[in-house]
């Protein structure tokens, strides 16, 4: 039988979780930062898009119809990447439980086609470990989605080591997806905060994880990067050069490019040339399809774009779904 086509990058809105943070000072501060980082035109376009996509972000029926139209057999569904890392322990626990239960229920309506990722409050690592356990062992989720930083703290901070250790033990996926950009107002014009800023955030987060030795400590961590890993695979030679000539850059055991083949990347890089380059840098066994469904910065023709890259049949099949199924199912404990 042919391997199913799997999209590793779909989103779910959880209105019940949004209601938990409504009216809080933390959300107000988050929205103020978002307003500073976007032009008024971009903010208006974002609001209109969210209203238009409300059904696609919540309805299983609409999601499956979209997958059918794209020729996609299955999708990895994670929450909208607003993790609210400012929340105190009580609120954070309520949020994570509400989100994870909603993802589990959504995917449970079509378990043969939908694989769920949850969230955990990385700002409270002990709580995050407990909620990760519950997400995988009780709710049947396949991993978690995380942002690229945690209220200014890097993912690579040792505070998160227990979370990565438990994810490694469980065989859980950790999907790195940015929300916003720390460059803020500098990229507020013409939607640069997303177009340029989000790939920058991913590049910085992955570079920290590599250069500080996190992937040496957790070599079996199933780390998956959205948007093709940002700019990192494109210019990884500079990282290798720094590692060779600068002692102060040598916080990892091997050249940084080595670690590109210890993580996975979605294929959302838009052009056949860019996809061929990604495969050349990280290996065909390290790339999965990604659509960013249902947003406008995503694509609705992932197989057309994959075929346009002209890859060898075995590589094409691996990226279309084989790699994703291996990631989700191999080494998984429940």
mmCIF file of C-alpha atoms in Angstrom:
data_model
loop_
_atom_site.group_PDB
_atom_site.id
_atom_site.type_symbol
_atom_site.label_atom_id
_atom_site.label_comp_id
_atom_site.label_asym_id
_atom_site.label_seq_id
_atom_site.Cartn_x
_atom_site.Cartn_y
_atom_site.Cartn_z
ATOM 1 C CA UNK A 1 0.000 0.000 0.000
ATOM 2 C CA UNK A 2 1.117 3.572 -0.643
ATOM 3 C CA UNK A 3 2.245 5.549 2.374
ATOM 4 C CA UNK A 4 -0.415 8.076 3.469
ATOM 5 C CA UNK A 5 0.239 11.756 2.797
ATOM 6 C CA UNK A 6 0.699 13.580 6.115
ATOM 7 C CA UNK A 7 0.661 17.330 6.707
ATOM 8 C CA UNK A 8 2.632 18.078 9.871
ATOM 9 C CA UNK A 9 1.493 21.675 10.289
ATOM 10 C CA UNK A 10 -2.187 22.337 10.993
ATOM 11 C CA UNK A 11 -3.748 24.666 13.566
ATOM 12 C CA UNK A 12 -6.739 24.505 15.917
ATOM 13 C CA UNK A 13 -8.422 27.417 17.663
ATOM 14 C CA UNK A 14 -9.741 26.798 21.190
ATOM 15 C CA UNK A 15 -12.297 29.504 22.086
ATOM 16 C CA UNK A 16 -12.781 28.038 25.569
ATOM 17 C CA UNK A 17 -9.093 28.630 26.307
ATOM 18 C CA UNK A 18 -9.307 32.161 24.919
ATOM 19 C CA UNK A 19 -12.131 32.815 27.368
ATOM 20 C CA UNK A 20 -9.875 31.879 30.295
ATOM 21 C CA UNK A 21 -7.436 34.694 29.535
ATOM 22 C CA UNK A 22 -9.958 37.304 28.400
ATOM 23 C CA UNK A 23 -9.675 40.513 30.394
ATOM 24 C CA UNK A 24 -6.435 39.570 32.168
ATOM 25 C CA UNK A 25 -3.522 42.018 32.473
ATOM 26 C CA UNK A 26 -1.237 39.442 30.895
ATOM 27 C CA UNK A 27 -3.340 39.223 27.760
ATOM 28 C CA UNK A 28 -3.586 43.008 27.608
ATOM 29 C CA UNK A 29 0.207 43.266 27.677
ATOM 30 C CA UNK A 30 0.486 40.554 25.021
ATOM 31 C CA UNK A 31 -1.963 42.360 22.739
ATOM 32 C CA UNK A 32 -0.180 45.676 23.273
ATOM 33 C CA UNK A 33 3.095 44.100 22.186
ATOM 34 C CA UNK A 34 1.348 42.666 19.137
ATOM 35 C CA UNK A 35 -0.015 46.085 18.239
ATOM 36 C CA UNK A 36 3.460 47.622 18.455
ATOM 37 C CA UNK A 37 4.853 44.906 16.197
ATOM 38 C CA UNK A 38 2.292 45.286 13.383
ATOM 39 C CA UNK A 39 0.947 48.106 11.273
ATOM 40 C CA UNK A 40 -2.718 48.999 11.588
ATOM 41 C CA UNK A 41 -3.300 47.513 8.133
ATOM 42 C CA UNK A 42 -1.754 44.183 9.171
ATOM 43 C CA UNK A 43 -3.721 44.087 12.420
ATOM 44 C CA UNK A 44 -6.958 44.660 10.502
ATOM 45 C CA UNK A 45 -6.064 41.960 7.979
ATOM 46 C CA UNK A 46 -5.260 39.516 10.791
ATOM 47 C CA UNK A 47 -8.584 40.159 12.512
ATOM 48 C CA UNK A 48 -10.499 39.723 9.265
ATOM 49 C CA UNK A 49 -8.651 36.504 8.491
ATOM 50 C CA UNK A 50 -9.398 35.007 11.902
ATOM 51 C CA UNK A 51 -13.093 35.777 11.491
ATOM 52 C CA UNK A 52 -13.132 34.271 8.006
ATOM 53 C CA UNK A 53 -11.295 31.128 9.111
ATOM 54 C CA UNK A 54 -13.237 30.491 12.320
ATOM 55 C CA UNK A 55 -14.921 27.396 10.908
ATOM 56 C CA UNK A 56 -11.750 25.921 9.441
ATOM 57 C CA UNK A 57 -9.982 26.438 12.771
ATOM 58 C CA UNK A 58 -12.601 24.607 14.831
ATOM 59 C CA UNK A 59 -14.687 22.276 12.645
ATOM 60 C CA UNK A 60 -13.548 18.697 12.035
ATOM 61 C CA UNK A 61 -15.845 18.498 9.023
ATOM 62 C CA UNK A 62 -14.306 21.562 7.383
ATOM 63 C CA UNK A 63 -10.799 20.400 8.206
ATOM 64 C CA UNK A 64 -11.314 16.998 6.617
ATOM 65 C CA UNK A 65 -12.862 18.605 3.536
ATOM 66 C CA UNK A 66 -9.801 20.808 3.159
ATOM 67 C CA UNK A 67 -7.479 17.818 3.553
ATOM 68 C CA UNK A 68 -9.407 15.946 0.878
ATOM 69 C CA UNK A 69 -9.123 18.912 -1.472
ATOM 70 C CA UNK A 70 -5.351 19.026 -0.912
ATOM 71 C CA UNK A 71 -4.918 15.289 -1.402
ATOM 72 C CA UNK A 72 -3.750 14.938 2.205
ATOM 73 C CA UNK A 73 -4.677 11.784 4.110
ATOM 74 C CA UNK A 74 -3.748 12.898 7.630
ATOM 75 C CA UNK A 75 -2.751 16.029 9.500
ATOM 76 C CA UNK A 76 -0.881 16.853 12.671
ATOM 77 C CA UNK A 77 -3.071 19.385 14.479
ATOM 78 C CA UNK A 78 -1.636 21.698 17.097
ATOM 79 C CA UNK A 79 -3.133 24.652 18.934
ATOM 80 C CA UNK A 80 -2.810 28.192 17.714
ATOM 81 C CA UNK A 81 0.726 29.044 18.902
ATOM 82 C CA UNK A 82 -0.393 31.507 21.582
ATOM 83 C CA UNK A 83 0.914 29.739 24.683
ATOM 84 C CA UNK A 84 0.528 32.704 27.077
ATOM 85 C CA UNK A 85 3.808 32.003 28.855
ATOM 86 C CA UNK A 86 3.119 34.941 31.175
ATOM 87 C CA UNK A 87 0.381 33.020 33.019
ATOM 88 C CA UNK A 88 0.807 32.139 36.701
ATOM 89 C CA UNK A 89 0.775 28.433 37.669
ATOM 90 C CA UNK A 90 -2.952 28.230 38.355
ATOM 91 C CA UNK A 91 -4.044 29.883 35.133
ATOM 92 C CA UNK A 92 -1.323 28.118 33.148
ATOM 93 C CA UNK A 93 -2.536 24.712 34.305
ATOM 94 C CA UNK A 94 -6.143 25.523 33.411
ATOM 95 C CA UNK A 95 -5.088 26.798 29.987
ATOM 96 C CA UNK A 96 -2.973 23.783 29.118
ATOM 97 C CA UNK A 97 -5.629 21.331 30.256
ATOM 98 C CA UNK A 98 -8.352 23.133 28.308
ATOM 99 C CA UNK A 99 -6.255 23.312 25.149
ATOM 100 C CA UNK A 100 -5.024 19.732 25.350
ATOM 101 C CA UNK A 101 -8.481 18.342 25.993
ATOM 102 C CA UNK A 102 -9.840 20.333 23.046
ATOM 103 C CA UNK A 103 -7.106 19.046 20.725
ATOM 104 C CA UNK A 104 -7.724 15.479 21.895
ATOM 105 C CA UNK A 105 -11.476 15.792 21.328
ATOM 106 C CA UNK A 106 -11.024 17.368 17.904
ATOM 107 C CA UNK A 107 -8.604 14.694 16.723
ATOM 108 C CA UNK A 108 -10.621 11.954 18.416
ATOM 109 C CA UNK A 109 -13.459 12.701 16.012
ATOM 110 C CA UNK A 110 -11.279 11.367 13.174
ATOM 111 C CA UNK A 111 -8.449 9.424 14.847
ATOM 112 C CA UNK A 112 -7.389 7.705 11.646
ATOM 113 C CA UNK A 113 -6.693 11.096 10.043
ATOM 114 C CA UNK A 114 -5.812 13.569 12.800
ATOM 115 C CA UNK A 115 -2.826 13.479 15.181
ATOM 116 C CA UNK A 116 -2.891 15.962 18.040
ATOM 117 C CA UNK A 117 -0.180 18.109 19.604
ATOM 118 C CA UNK A 118 -0.834 19.913 22.861
ATOM 119 C CA UNK A 119 0.759 22.696 24.869
ATOM 120 C CA UNK A 120 2.583 22.931 28.197
ATOM 121 C CA UNK A 121 3.492 25.952 30.361
ATOM 122 C CA UNK A 122 7.255 26.067 29.834
ATOM 123 C CA UNK A 123 7.443 29.043 32.215
ATOM 124 C CA UNK A 124 6.731 26.539 35.004
ATOM 125 C CA UNK A 125 8.896 23.514 34.100
ATOM 126 C CA UNK A 126 7.704 21.171 36.856
ATOM 127 C CA UNK A 127 4.101 21.797 35.890
ATOM 128 C CA UNK A 128 5.019 21.432 32.228
ATOM 129 C CA UNK A 129 6.443 17.951 32.838
ATOM 130 C CA UNK A 130 3.291 16.820 34.634
ATOM 131 C CA UNK A 131 1.022 18.197 31.910
ATOM 132 C CA UNK A 132 3.187 16.667 29.202
ATOM 133 C CA UNK A 133 2.780 13.289 30.865
ATOM 134 C CA UNK A 134 -0.978 13.688 30.963
ATOM 135 C CA UNK A 135 -1.166 14.884 27.361
ATOM 136 C CA UNK A 136 0.653 11.825 26.069
ATOM 137 C CA UNK A 137 -0.364 9.041 28.444
ATOM 138 C CA UNK A 138 -3.968 10.013 29.231
ATOM 139 C CA UNK A 139 -5.171 12.145 26.325
ATOM 140 C CA UNK A 140 -3.341 10.248 23.603
ATOM 141 C CA UNK A 141 -1.632 13.274 22.072
ATOM 142 C CA UNK A 142 1.577 12.812 20.108
ATOM 143 C CA UNK A 143 3.609 15.706 21.458
ATOM 144 C CA UNK A 144 3.538 19.419 22.124
ATOM 145 C CA UNK A 145 3.870 22.680 20.268
ATOM 146 C CA UNK A 146 6.178 25.324 21.757
ATOM 147 C CA UNK A 147 7.073 28.858 20.800
ATOM 148 C CA UNK A 148 10.619 30.051 20.142
ATOM 149 C CA UNK A 149 11.114 31.717 23.528
ATOM 150 C CA UNK A 150 9.430 31.752 26.919
ATOM 151 C CA UNK A 151 8.833 35.320 28.114
ATOM 152 C CA UNK A 152 12.371 36.229 27.079
ATOM 153 C CA UNK A 153 13.917 32.937 28.200
ATOM 154 C CA UNK A 154 15.415 30.774 25.475
ATOM 155 C CA UNK A 155 14.158 27.263 24.818
ATOM 156 C CA UNK A 156 17.772 26.214 25.379
ATOM 157 C CA UNK A 157 17.770 27.493 28.957
ATOM 158 C CA UNK A 158 18.641 24.657 31.391
ATOM 159 C CA UNK A 159 15.369 25.393 33.187
ATOM 160 C CA UNK A 160 13.631 23.405 30.447
ATOM 161 C CA UNK A 161 15.875 20.346 30.569
ATOM 162 C CA UNK A 162 13.392 18.260 32.542
ATOM 163 C CA UNK A 163 10.748 18.910 29.895
ATOM 164 C CA UNK A 164 13.038 17.808 27.065
ATOM 165 C CA UNK A 165 14.128 14.776 29.079
ATOM 166 C CA UNK A 166 10.545 13.657 29.631
ATOM 167 C CA UNK A 167 9.613 14.321 25.995
ATOM 168 C CA UNK A 168 12.568 12.164 24.955
ATOM 169 C CA UNK A 169 11.487 9.369 27.298
ATOM 170 C CA UNK A 170 7.916 9.476 26.001
ATOM 171 C CA UNK A 171 8.940 9.654 22.346
ATOM 172 C CA UNK A 172 6.901 12.862 22.124
ATOM 173 C CA UNK A 173 7.263 15.341 19.272
ATOM 174 C CA UNK A 174 8.268 18.917 20.135
ATOM 175 C CA UNK A 175 7.073 21.209 17.335
ATOM 176 C CA UNK A 176 8.791 24.614 17.382
ATOM 177 C CA UNK A 177 6.499 27.297 15.963
ATOM 178 C CA UNK A 178 7.075 31.020 16.588
ATOM 179 C CA UNK A 179 4.412 33.452 17.671
ATOM 180 C CA UNK A 180 5.433 37.028 17.016
ATOM 181 C CA UNK A 181 8.941 38.382 16.770
ATOM 182 C CA UNK A 182 11.271 39.851 19.368
ATOM 183 C CA UNK A 183 12.428 42.500 16.873
ATOM 184 C CA UNK A 184 9.081 44.202 17.461
ATOM 185 C CA UNK A 185 8.550 47.652 15.982
ATOM 186 C CA UNK A 186 11.503 47.373 13.631
ATOM 187 C CA UNK A 187 9.490 44.886 11.552
ATOM 188 C CA UNK A 188 6.066 46.447 12.034
ATOM 189 C CA UNK A 189 5.754 47.707 8.471
ATOM 190 C CA UNK A 190 4.396 45.708 5.537
ATOM 191 C CA UNK A 191 3.877 42.489 7.547
ATOM 192 C CA UNK A 192 7.614 41.987 7.972
ATOM 193 C CA UNK A 193 7.035 40.771 11.533
ATOM 194 C CA UNK A 194 5.689 37.553 10.070
ATOM 195 C CA UNK A 195 7.371 37.416 6.662
ATOM 196 C CA UNK A 196 10.891 38.007 8.007
ATOM 197 C CA UNK A 197 10.486 37.962 11.779
ATOM 198 C CA UNK A 198 9.095 34.487 12.303
ATOM 199 C CA UNK A 199 11.878 32.746 10.320
ATOM 200 C CA UNK A 200 14.382 34.825 12.305
ATOM 201 C CA UNK A 201 12.831 33.683 15.592
ATOM 202 C CA UNK A 202 13.055 30.045 14.554
ATOM 203 C CA UNK A 203 16.652 30.487 13.417
ATOM 204 C CA UNK A 204 17.646 32.032 16.746
ATOM 205 C CA UNK A 205 15.832 29.413 18.826
ATOM 206 C CA UNK A 206 17.342 26.481 16.924
ATOM 207 C CA UNK A 207 20.793 28.053 17.035
ATOM 208 C CA UNK A 208 20.588 28.315 20.826
ATOM 209 C CA UNK A 209 19.510 24.680 21.077
ATOM 210 C CA UNK A 210 22.453 23.630 18.914
ATOM 211 C CA UNK A 211 25.253 25.869 20.169
ATOM 212 C CA UNK A 212 24.507 25.386 23.884
ATOM 213 C CA UNK A 213 24.579 21.592 23.660
ATOM 214 C CA UNK A 214 20.899 20.838 24.323
ATOM 215 C CA UNK A 215 20.859 18.328 21.469
ATOM 216 C CA UNK A 216 23.995 16.696 22.858
ATOM 217 C CA UNK A 217 22.232 16.175 26.168
ATOM 218 C CA UNK A 218 19.005 14.957 24.531
ATOM 219 C CA UNK A 219 20.046 13.236 21.299
ATOM 220 C CA UNK A 220 16.723 11.376 20.911
ATOM 221 C CA UNK A 221 14.534 14.478 21.222
ATOM 222 C CA UNK A 222 12.051 14.621 18.340
ATOM 223 C CA UNK A 223 12.427 18.301 17.514
ATOM 224 C CA UNK A 224 10.466 19.531 14.493
ATOM 225 C CA UNK A 225 10.853 23.101 13.173
ATOM 226 C CA UNK A 226 8.091 24.953 11.352
ATOM 227 C CA UNK A 227 8.641 26.956 8.177
ATOM 228 C CA UNK A 228 11.647 24.950 7.064
ATOM 229 C CA UNK A 229 13.629 25.894 10.158
ATOM 230 C CA UNK A 230 13.718 29.563 9.242
ATOM 231 C CA UNK A 231 17.003 30.743 7.767
ATOM 232 C CA UNK A 232 19.233 28.266 9.607
ATOM 233 C CA UNK A 233 19.609 25.573 6.907
ATOM 234 C CA UNK A 234 20.303 28.243 4.288
ATOM 235 C CA UNK A 235 23.366 29.725 6.018
ATOM 236 C CA UNK A 236 24.527 26.926 8.289
ATOM 237 C CA UNK A 237 28.043 27.231 6.851
ATOM 238 C CA UNK A 238 28.570 30.415 8.847
ATOM 239 C CA UNK A 239 27.668 28.557 12.028
ATOM 240 C CA UNK A 240 30.154 25.807 11.199
ATOM 241 C CA UNK A 241 32.828 28.375 10.473
ATOM 242 C CA UNK A 242 32.289 30.102 13.823
ATOM 243 C CA UNK A 243 32.437 26.742 15.604
ATOM 244 C CA UNK A 244 35.788 25.979 13.959
ATOM 245 C CA UNK A 245 37.545 29.329 14.446
ATOM 246 C CA UNK A 246 36.056 30.634 17.718
ATOM 247 C CA UNK A 247 36.537 28.819 20.985
ATOM 248 C CA UNK A 248 33.739 30.865 22.547
ATOM 249 C CA UNK A 249 31.308 29.510 19.920
ATOM 250 C CA UNK A 250 32.075 25.872 20.694
ATOM 251 C CA UNK A 251 29.324 24.935 23.143
ATOM 252 C CA UNK A 252 28.273 21.855 21.177
ATOM 253 C CA UNK A 253 30.281 18.693 20.641
ATOM 254 C CA UNK A 254 30.186 18.668 16.848
ATOM 255 C CA UNK A 255 29.912 21.229 14.022
ATOM 256 C CA UNK A 256 26.449 22.856 14.046
ATOM 257 C CA UNK A 257 25.483 21.441 10.651
ATOM 258 C CA UNK A 258 25.652 17.970 12.212
ATOM 259 C CA UNK A 259 22.601 18.781 14.319
ATOM 260 C CA UNK A 260 20.438 19.610 11.315
ATOM 261 C CA UNK A 261 20.330 15.848 10.782
ATOM 262 C CA UNK A 262 19.165 15.309 14.356
ATOM 263 C CA UNK A 263 15.997 17.382 13.983
ATOM 264 C CA UNK A 264 13.183 17.602 11.453
ATOM 265 C CA UNK A 265 11.857 20.459 9.307
ATOM 266 C CA UNK A 266 8.576 21.042 7.583
ATOM 267 C CA UNK A 267 8.653 21.641 3.833
ATOM 268 C CA UNK A 268 6.932 25.031 3.960
ATOM 269 C CA UNK A 269 9.669 26.873 2.038
ATOM 270 C CA UNK A 270 7.438 27.749 -0.950
ATOM 271 C CA UNK A 271 9.698 27.144 -3.980
ATOM 272 C CA UNK A 272 11.065 23.945 -5.562
ATOM 273 C CA UNK A 273 14.601 25.318 -5.378
ATOM 274 C CA UNK A 274 14.289 26.087 -1.679
ATOM 275 C CA UNK A 275 12.917 22.613 -0.973
ATOM 276 C CA UNK A 276 15.738 20.953 -2.888
ATOM 277 C CA UNK A 277 18.233 23.005 -0.888
ATOM 278 C CA UNK A 278 16.563 22.068 2.409
ATOM 279 C CA UNK A 279 16.732 18.389 1.480
ATOM 280 C CA UNK A 280 20.388 18.755 0.483
ATOM 281 C CA UNK A 281 21.289 20.362 3.818
ATOM 282 C CA UNK A 282 19.289 18.231 6.256
ATOM 283 C CA UNK A 283 18.575 14.993 4.367
ATOM 284 C CA UNK A 284 15.350 13.756 2.796
ATOM 285 C CA UNK A 285 14.669 11.681 5.915
ATOM 286 C CA UNK A 286 14.442 14.893 7.979
ATOM 287 C CA UNK A 287 11.727 16.739 6.035
ATOM 288 C CA UNK A 288 7.953 16.493 6.477
ATOM 289 C CA UNK A 289 5.128 18.215 4.634
ATOM 290 C CA UNK A 290 3.764 21.403 6.187
ATOM 291 C CA UNK A 291 0.857 23.569 5.036
ATOM 292 C CA UNK A 292 0.244 25.984 7.944
ATOM 293 C CA UNK A 293 -3.441 25.201 7.405
ATOM 294 C CA UNK A 294 -5.623 27.202 7.156
ATOM 295 C CA UNK A 295 -3.718 30.502 7.170
ATOM 296 C CA UNK A 296 -2.819 32.716 4.220
ATOM 297 C CA UNK A 297 0.921 32.261 4.779
ATOM 298 C CA UNK A 298 0.382 28.560 4.249
ATOM 299 C CA UNK A 299 -0.200 26.592 1.062
ATOM 300 C CA UNK A 300 -3.074 24.477 -0.189
ATOM 301 C CA UNK A 301 -1.098 22.528 -2.813
ATOM 302 C CA UNK A 302 1.668 20.787 -0.829
ATOM 303 C CA UNK A 303 1.937 17.807 -3.172
ATOM 304 C CA UNK A 304 2.169 19.991 -6.270
ATOM 305 C CA UNK A 305 5.048 21.865 -4.658
ATOM 306 C CA UNK A 306 6.700 18.652 -3.532
ATOM 307 C CA UNK A 307 6.472 17.169 -7.022
ATOM 308 C CA UNK A 308 7.879 20.360 -8.555
ATOM 309 C CA UNK A 309 11.095 19.838 -6.586
ATOM 310 C CA UNK A 310 11.865 16.801 -8.752
ATOM 311 C CA UNK A 311 13.169 14.602 -5.960
ATOM 312 C CA UNK A 312 13.935 10.911 -6.242
ATOM 313 C CA UNK A 313 10.798 8.752 -5.748
ATOM 314 C CA UNK A 314 11.975 7.359 -2.402
ATOM 315 C CA UNK A 315 12.745 10.854 -1.104
ATOM 316 C CA UNK A 316 9.407 12.150 -2.348
ATOM 317 C CA UNK A 317 7.557 9.330 -0.575
ATOM 318 C CA UNK A 318 9.450 9.894 2.662
ATOM 319 C CA UNK A 319 8.642 13.603 2.714
ATOM 320 C CA UNK A 320 5.023 13.087 1.655
ATOM 321 C CA UNK A 321 4.276 10.957 4.683
ATOM 322 C CA UNK A 322 6.795 8.296 5.629
ATOM 323 C CA UNK A 323 8.946 10.547 7.773
ATOM 324 C CA UNK A 324 5.932 11.980 9.571
ATOM 325 C CA UNK A 325 4.557 8.559 10.468
ATOM 326 C CA UNK A 326 7.955 7.447 11.753
ATOM 327 C CA UNK A 327 8.169 10.559 13.907
ATOM 328 C CA UNK A 328 4.698 10.130 15.326
ATOM 329 C CA UNK A 329 4.648 6.397 15.908
ATOM 330 C CA UNK A 330 8.159 5.045 16.445
ATOM 331 C CA UNK A 331 9.450 5.032 20.008
ATOM 332 C CA UNK A 332 6.157 6.352 21.347
ATOM 333 C CA UNK A 333 5.086 5.298 24.839
ATOM 334 C CA UNK A 334 1.642 5.736 26.321
#
